[in-house]
Amino acid sequence: MLTIRKSGLQTAVQDLGRTGFQRYGVIASGVMDPFAHRIANLLAGNAETAATLEIALSGPVIEFEADHFIAICGGDLSPSLDGKPLTMWRGHFVRKGSILSFGEPKRGARSYVAVAGSFDIPVVMDSCSTYLRAGIGGFHGRALKNGDSLQTLPLPAGRLEALKNQNAQAPDWLIPPARYHEQPIVRMMPGRQFTLFNEESRTRIFEETFTVSASSDRMGYRLEGAELALEKQEELISEAVAFGSVQVPADGNPIVLLADRQTTGGYPKIGQVAAVDLPLISQLKPGESLKFRHISVHDAQQLYIEQEQQIRQLKIAIQMKREEWT
Amino acid sequence: MAFTFSPLSEQALVIETGAIINKESEQAVRKLSALLEKEAPEWLIEFIPAFTTVTVFYDPCQLKQAEVEQELKSLMAQMDEVEAPAPRQIEIPVCYGGDFGPDLRFVAEHNGLTEEEVIDIHTSGIYSVHMIGFAPGFPFIGGMSEKIAAPRRKSPRLRIPERTVGIAGMQTGVYPIKTPGGWQLIGRTPLRLFVPDQDIPSLLRAGDEIRFTQIDEAEYREQEAKQDADHS
């Protein structure tokens, strides 16, 4: 069991999101940085789909009420265990009574805490993700508050002992913190309505530097940089949007839709961020900036397949190592 | 009927059933949705139907875009044999005005009508649900009379209670969950439009025919209590 001593800015239970219910208007939610979430789970000996704690900018203080095995991946929010800095991207055995806390957000905006066994959270529409606006999923449909206690699911006999003796680490080639730049290059496919934008907008989207505005959240990041405009104003018919769709409302400032995006939208989409680069956006803090670079759908698929292969390799490597120990 | 295919992302393909909203394109969306539901191909992660599009999400590790398009085309060869589900008739009781509908007077004055006339017009229409989207269970409804159209509020309200019925331009609709919004609020329904405990978490579905009926506050309270007990 874990108890939240201080909640931090926004700490909530998330998994890979609510799949299959978007046709009923149900927002997918889920983690903002699926890559970090999946690696954290693998290092903690969980399935990639297990729920983790998503922590934003100013992290929580968490007390472990029993022995646990954890891994923290994602943005570097200066995690420490009982006051000693904790290495990210590797597994750690934590003793009963230990206190996990966070300091300065050094790089990136969100971190994922995976606990071996994951949390005992009721599954709502096939997911443990917290959907704050509807008040469903996760821990009573809300972000965690001081004093909340989270139960974990029981581990198979001997698992904790086995994990304790080998702290799996993500290999350097896989760790992306170096990519969590303050000004990343984000690859983007031309969106469904790309050709409806005027020539200047179609050029500037790939040339200008865009800054993340303060009114950005898990639903979407509002960007400021170049004002984008259609060749001629027209009303579009609402259609599906996706994680990473870049839509442009009438004021000309693009919005990148993220984990808590609505299911459909009527604004023209100038682009679609490649799935492998979504973590780069999700890890930006307000005030930081990015540049877009063009990528084809074909190349974006290729990158996605490569990333999935790398994750599978890590999974196999961890499993093989664990089998040696168990 | 000719359909066009184009990517939304490297993991999603959009099938367009028409360039404008009409009975034909909407019917094709419903048929296609019924087909995808029935066949549930293994590579399909999920799909989102809209007015004139169905967007399918797939796993690029299993199938590439061109292959998904091919699969869809062969699946859609059966379209003619598929029956879109028959429209259901659903009644939405509304307690109009008062605290539930603080903008009823504005809508009346804007159109040179009395509040009762607005209610009469709103309850006499037969509406159809074009699609569910934007928010859980949120229906895009067509068929409202121009006589009670009203502009959106100049500054949106920060919090509109769930189940509130509103008007914006020529549209009418119901907010299923608490949300900020700029619609003119005319009443509230005791029905829950978003029902997370049900297999299908939306009360309404695309294609449904709906009618609004007027209830008083006592009936509202009674029905609300019953709804909440059913879904607690």
Coordinates of C-alpha atoms in Angstrom, one line a residue, chain A residues 7-319:
Chain A
S7 CA -0.5 15.3 -3.6
G8 CA 1.8 17.5 -5.8
L9 CA 0.4 19.6 -8.7
Q10 CA -1.6 16.8 -10.3
T11 CA -1.0 13.2 -9.5
A12 CA -3.4 10.7 -11.0
V13 CA -3.7 7.0 -11.9
Q14 CA -3.4 6.5 -15.7
D15 CA -2.9 3.6 -18.1
L16 CA -2.8 3.4 -21.9
G17 CA -6.3 4.9 -22.1
R18 CA -9.9 3.9 -22.8
T19 CA -10.0 2.1 -26.1
G20 CA -13.2 1.2 -27.9
F21 CA -15.6 3.7 -26.4
Q22 CA -14.7 6.8 -28.5
R23 CA -17.6 6.1 -30.8
Y24 CA -19.9 6.9 -27.8
G25 CA -18.0 10.2 -27.3
V26 CA -16.0 8.8 -24.4
I27 CA -12.6 10.5 -24.2
A28 CA -9.6 8.1 -24.3
S29 CA -7.6 9.8 -21.5
G30 CA -4.6 7.7 -20.5
V31 CA -1.0 8.7 -20.1
M32 CA 0.5 11.7 -21.9
D33 CA 3.8 9.9 -22.5
P34 CA 3.0 6.3 -23.3
F35 CA 6.6 5.4 -24.0
A36 CA 7.8 6.3 -20.5
H37 CA 4.8 4.7 -18.9
R38 CA 5.4 1.4 -20.8
I39 CA 9.1 1.2 -19.9
A40 CA 8.4 2.0 -16.3
N41 CA 5.9 -0.9 -16.2
L42 CA 8.4 -3.3 -17.9
L43 CA 11.1 -2.4 -15.4
A44 CA 8.7 -2.9 -12.5
G45 CA 7.8 -6.4 -13.8
N46 CA 4.3 -5.3 -14.9
A47 CA 2.4 -5.6 -18.2
E48 CA 2.8 -2.5 -20.3
T49 CA -0.9 -1.9 -19.9
A50 CA -0.8 -1.7 -16.1
A51 CA -1.8 1.5 -14.4
T52 CA 1.0 3.9 -13.2
L53 CA 0.9 7.2 -11.4
E54 CA 1.3 10.2 -13.7
I55 CA 3.0 13.0 -11.9
A56 CA 3.2 16.6 -13.3
L57 CA 5.8 19.2 -12.7
S58 CA 5.7 19.5 -8.9
G59 CA 5.6 15.9 -7.7
P60 CA 4.0 14.3 -4.7
V61 CA 5.4 12.9 -1.5
I62 CA 4.5 9.2 -1.2
E63 CA 5.0 6.8 1.7
F64 CA 5.4 3.1 1.1
E65 CA 3.4 1.2 3.7
A66 CA 5.0 -2.1 2.7
D67 CA 8.0 -3.4 0.8
H68 CA 7.6 -2.6 -2.9
F69 CA 9.5 -2.6 -6.2
I70 CA 9.2 0.5 -8.3
A71 CA 10.5 2.2 -11.4
I72 CA 10.3 5.8 -12.5
C73 CA 10.5 6.9 -16.1
G74 CA 9.7 10.0 -18.1
G75 CA 10.6 13.6 -17.3
D76 CA 13.2 14.2 -14.6
L77 CA 11.4 15.8 -11.7
S78 CA 14.3 15.0 -9.4
P79 CA 12.9 12.0 -7.6
S80 CA 14.5 10.9 -4.3
L81 CA 14.0 8.1 -1.9
D82 CA 14.4 9.0 1.8
G83 CA 16.3 12.1 0.7
K84 CA 18.7 10.3 -1.6
P85 CA 18.5 11.0 -5.4
L86 CA 16.8 8.0 -7.1
T87 CA 18.1 6.8 -10.5
M88 CA 15.4 6.9 -13.2
W89 CA 14.8 4.3 -15.9
R90 CA 15.7 1.4 -13.6
G91 CA 14.0 -0.8 -11.0
H92 CA 14.4 -0.2 -7.3
F93 CA 13.4 -2.2 -4.2
V94 CA 11.9 0.1 -1.6
R95 CA 11.5 -0.8 2.0
K96 CA 8.4 -0.3 4.1
G97 CA 8.4 3.2 5.5
S98 CA 10.4 4.7 2.7
I99 CA 9.4 8.1 1.4
L100 CA 9.5 9.0 -2.2
S101 CA 9.6 12.7 -3.0
F102 CA 10.3 15.0 -5.9
G103 CA 12.2 18.2 -6.3
E104 CA 12.9 20.6 -9.2
P105 CA 11.5 19.7 -12.6
K106 CA 14.9 19.5 -14.4
R107 CA 13.8 18.2 -17.8
G108 CA 10.4 17.3 -19.0
A109 CA 7.1 17.8 -17.4
R110 CA 5.7 14.4 -16.5
S111 CA 7.0 11.3 -14.7
Y112 CA 5.5 7.8 -14.3
V113 CA 5.8 5.7 -11.2
A114 CA 5.2 2.0 -11.8
V115 CA 4.8 -0.3 -8.8
A116 CA 5.3 -4.0 -9.1
G117 CA 1.8 -5.6 -9.1
S118 CA 0.2 -2.2 -10.1
F119 CA -2.7 -0.6 -8.3
D120 CA -5.9 -2.2 -7.2
I121 CA -8.2 0.1 -9.1
P122 CA -11.7 -0.7 -10.4
V123 CA -11.7 -1.0 -14.2
V124 CA -14.2 1.3 -15.8
M125 CA -14.8 0.7 -19.5
D126 CA -11.8 -1.5 -19.8
S127 CA -9.4 1.0 -18.3
C128 CA -8.0 2.4 -15.0
S129 CA -7.4 5.8 -16.5
T130 CA -8.7 8.8 -14.6
Y131 CA -10.9 11.0 -16.8
L132 CA -11.1 14.0 -14.6
R133 CA -13.9 16.0 -16.3
A134 CA -16.3 13.1 -16.2
G135 CA -15.1 12.0 -12.8
I136 CA -14.7 8.4 -13.8
G137 CA -11.8 5.9 -13.7
G138 CA -8.7 5.9 -11.6
F139 CA -8.9 6.7 -7.9
H140 CA -12.6 7.7 -7.5
G141 CA -12.4 9.6 -10.7
R142 CA -10.2 12.2 -9.4
A143 CA -6.6 13.3 -8.9
L144 CA -5.0 12.1 -5.7
K145 CA -5.3 14.1 -2.5
N146 CA -3.3 14.2 0.7
G147 CA -4.0 11.1 2.8
D148 CA -5.2 8.9 -0.1
S149 CA -4.1 5.3 0.2
L150 CA -3.6 3.2 -2.9
Q151 CA -3.7 -0.6 -2.6
T152 CA -1.5 -2.7 -4.9
L153 CA -2.5 -6.0 -6.3
P154 CA -0.8 -9.1 -4.7
L155 CA 2.3 -10.4 -6.4
P156 CA 2.9 -14.1 -7.1
A157 CA 4.9 -15.7 -4.3
G158 CA 8.6 -15.0 -4.5
R159 CA 8.2 -12.3 -7.1
L160 CA 9.2 -9.4 -4.9
E161 CA 12.3 -11.3 -3.6
A162 CA 13.3 -12.0 -7.2
L163 CA 12.8 -8.4 -8.3
K164 CA 14.7 -7.2 -5.2
N165 CA 17.9 -9.0 -6.4
Q166 CA 18.0 -7.6 -9.8
N167 CA 17.3 -4.0 -10.6
A168 CA 16.6 -4.1 -14.3
Q169 CA 17.8 -1.0 -16.1
A170 CA 16.7 0.4 -19.5
P171 CA 19.7 0.2 -21.8
D172 CA 21.1 3.6 -22.8
W173 CA 20.1 3.2 -26.4
L174 CA 16.5 3.1 -25.4
I175 CA 16.4 5.9 -22.9
P176 CA 15.0 9.0 -24.4
P177 CA 15.6 11.7 -21.8
A178 CA 18.2 13.3 -24.1
R179 CA 15.3 13.7 -26.5
Y180 CA 13.2 15.5 -23.9
H181 CA 14.7 18.8 -25.1
E182 CA 13.5 22.2 -24.3
Q183 CA 13.2 22.8 -28.0
P184 CA 12.6 19.5 -29.7
I185 CA 12.1 18.8 -33.4
V186 CA 8.7 17.1 -33.7
R187 CA 7.9 15.2 -36.8
M188 CA 4.5 15.9 -38.3
M189 CA 2.5 14.5 -41.2
P190 CA 0.4 16.9 -43.2
G191 CA -3.1 16.9 -41.7
R192 CA -6.4 16.0 -43.4
Q193 CA -7.1 19.6 -44.2
F194 CA -3.5 20.7 -44.9
T195 CA -4.2 21.7 -48.5
L196 CA -7.0 24.0 -47.3
F197 CA -4.5 26.3 -45.6
N198 CA -2.9 29.2 -47.5
E199 CA 0.6 28.8 -49.0
E200 CA 2.2 30.9 -46.3
S201 CA 0.7 28.8 -43.5
R202 CA 1.8 25.6 -45.2
T203 CA 5.3 26.9 -45.3
R204 CA 5.5 28.6 -41.9
I205 CA 4.2 25.5 -40.0
F206 CA 7.5 23.8 -40.8
E207 CA 9.7 26.8 -40.4
E208 CA 8.6 28.8 -37.4
T209 CA 9.3 28.1 -33.7
F210 CA 6.1 27.6 -31.7
T211 CA 5.9 28.2 -28.0
V212 CA 3.6 26.3 -25.6
S213 CA 1.2 28.8 -24.1
A214 CA 0.2 28.9 -20.4
S215 CA -3.4 27.7 -21.2
S216 CA -2.2 24.2 -22.0
D217 CA -3.3 21.0 -20.3
R218 CA -3.9 17.3 -20.8
M219 CA -6.6 18.0 -23.3
G220 CA -4.3 20.0 -25.6
Y221 CA -1.3 22.3 -25.9
R222 CA -2.0 25.7 -27.4
L223 CA 0.9 26.9 -29.5
E224 CA 1.9 30.4 -30.4
G225 CA 4.3 31.3 -33.2
A226 CA 2.8 31.9 -36.5
E227 CA -0.8 32.7 -37.2
L228 CA -2.2 30.1 -39.6
A229 CA -5.1 30.7 -41.9
L230 CA -7.2 28.8 -44.5
E231 CA -7.1 29.9 -48.1
K232 CA -10.8 30.8 -47.6
Q233 CA -12.8 30.6 -44.4
E234 CA -15.3 27.7 -44.4
E235 CA -17.2 25.6 -42.0
L236 CA -16.0 22.1 -41.8
I237 CA -18.0 18.9 -40.9
S238 CA -16.9 17.5 -37.6
E239 CA -14.9 14.3 -37.7
A240 CA -12.7 12.1 -35.6
V241 CA -9.5 13.5 -34.1
A242 CA -6.5 11.6 -32.7
F243 CA -3.7 11.9 -30.1
G244 CA -1.4 14.4 -31.8
S245 CA -3.8 16.0 -34.2
V246 CA -2.9 19.7 -34.8
Q247 CA -6.0 21.7 -35.3
V248 CA -6.3 25.4 -36.0
P249 CA -9.2 27.4 -34.7
A250 CA -10.2 30.8 -36.2
D251 CA -7.6 32.7 -34.1
G252 CA -4.9 31.0 -36.1
N253 CA -3.0 29.5 -33.2
P254 CA -2.5 25.8 -33.5
I255 CA -3.6 23.4 -30.8
V256 CA -2.0 19.9 -30.4
L257 CA -4.6 17.5 -29.1
L258 CA -3.3 15.2 -26.4
A259 CA -4.5 12.5 -24.0
D260 CA -7.7 14.1 -22.8
R261 CA -8.7 15.3 -26.3
Q262 CA -12.3 15.3 -27.4
T263 CA -13.3 12.4 -29.7
T264 CA -14.4 14.6 -32.7
G265 CA -13.7 18.1 -33.8
G266 CA -14.7 20.6 -36.4
Y267 CA -11.5 22.7 -36.7
P268 CA -9.2 22.1 -39.7
K269 CA -6.2 19.9 -39.0
I270 CA -3.0 21.2 -40.5
G271 CA -1.0 18.3 -39.2
Q272 CA -0.7 15.1 -37.2
V273 CA 2.3 14.5 -34.9
A274 CA 4.1 11.2 -35.5
A275 CA 3.2 8.8 -32.6
V276 CA 6.9 8.3 -31.7
D277 CA 7.4 12.0 -31.2
L278 CA 4.3 12.6 -29.0
P279 CA 6.3 12.2 -25.8
L280 CA 8.4 15.1 -26.9
I281 CA 5.4 17.4 -26.9
S282 CA 3.8 15.9 -23.7
Q283 CA 7.0 16.6 -21.8
L284 CA 7.1 20.3 -22.7
K285 CA 6.4 22.8 -20.0
P286 CA 4.4 26.0 -20.8
G287 CA 6.9 28.6 -22.2
E288 CA 9.0 26.0 -23.9
S289 CA 9.0 25.7 -27.6
L290 CA 9.3 23.3 -30.5
K291 CA 9.7 23.1 -34.3
F292 CA 7.8 20.8 -36.6
R293 CA 9.5 18.9 -39.4
H294 CA 7.7 17.2 -42.2
I295 CA 7.3 13.4 -42.3
S296 CA 5.3 11.1 -44.6
V297 CA 2.7 8.7 -43.3
H298 CA 4.9 5.8 -44.6
D299 CA 8.0 7.0 -42.7
A300 CA 5.9 7.6 -39.5
Q301 CA 4.6 4.0 -39.7
Q302 CA 8.2 2.8 -40.2
L303 CA 9.4 4.7 -37.1
Y304 CA 6.5 3.4 -35.1
I305 CA 7.3 -0.2 -36.0
E306 CA 10.9 0.3 -35.1
Q307 CA 10.0 1.7 -31.7
E308 CA 7.7 -1.2 -31.0
Q309 CA 10.5 -3.6 -31.9
Q310 CA 12.8 -1.9 -29.5
I311 CA 10.3 -2.1 -26.7
R312 CA 9.8 -5.8 -27.5
Q313 CA 13.5 -6.4 -27.3
L314 CA 13.7 -4.7 -23.9
K315 CA 10.8 -6.8 -22.7
I316 CA 12.4 -10.0 -23.8
A317 CA 15.8 -8.9 -22.3
I318 CA 14.1 -8.2 -18.9
Q319 CA 12.1 -11.4 -18.9

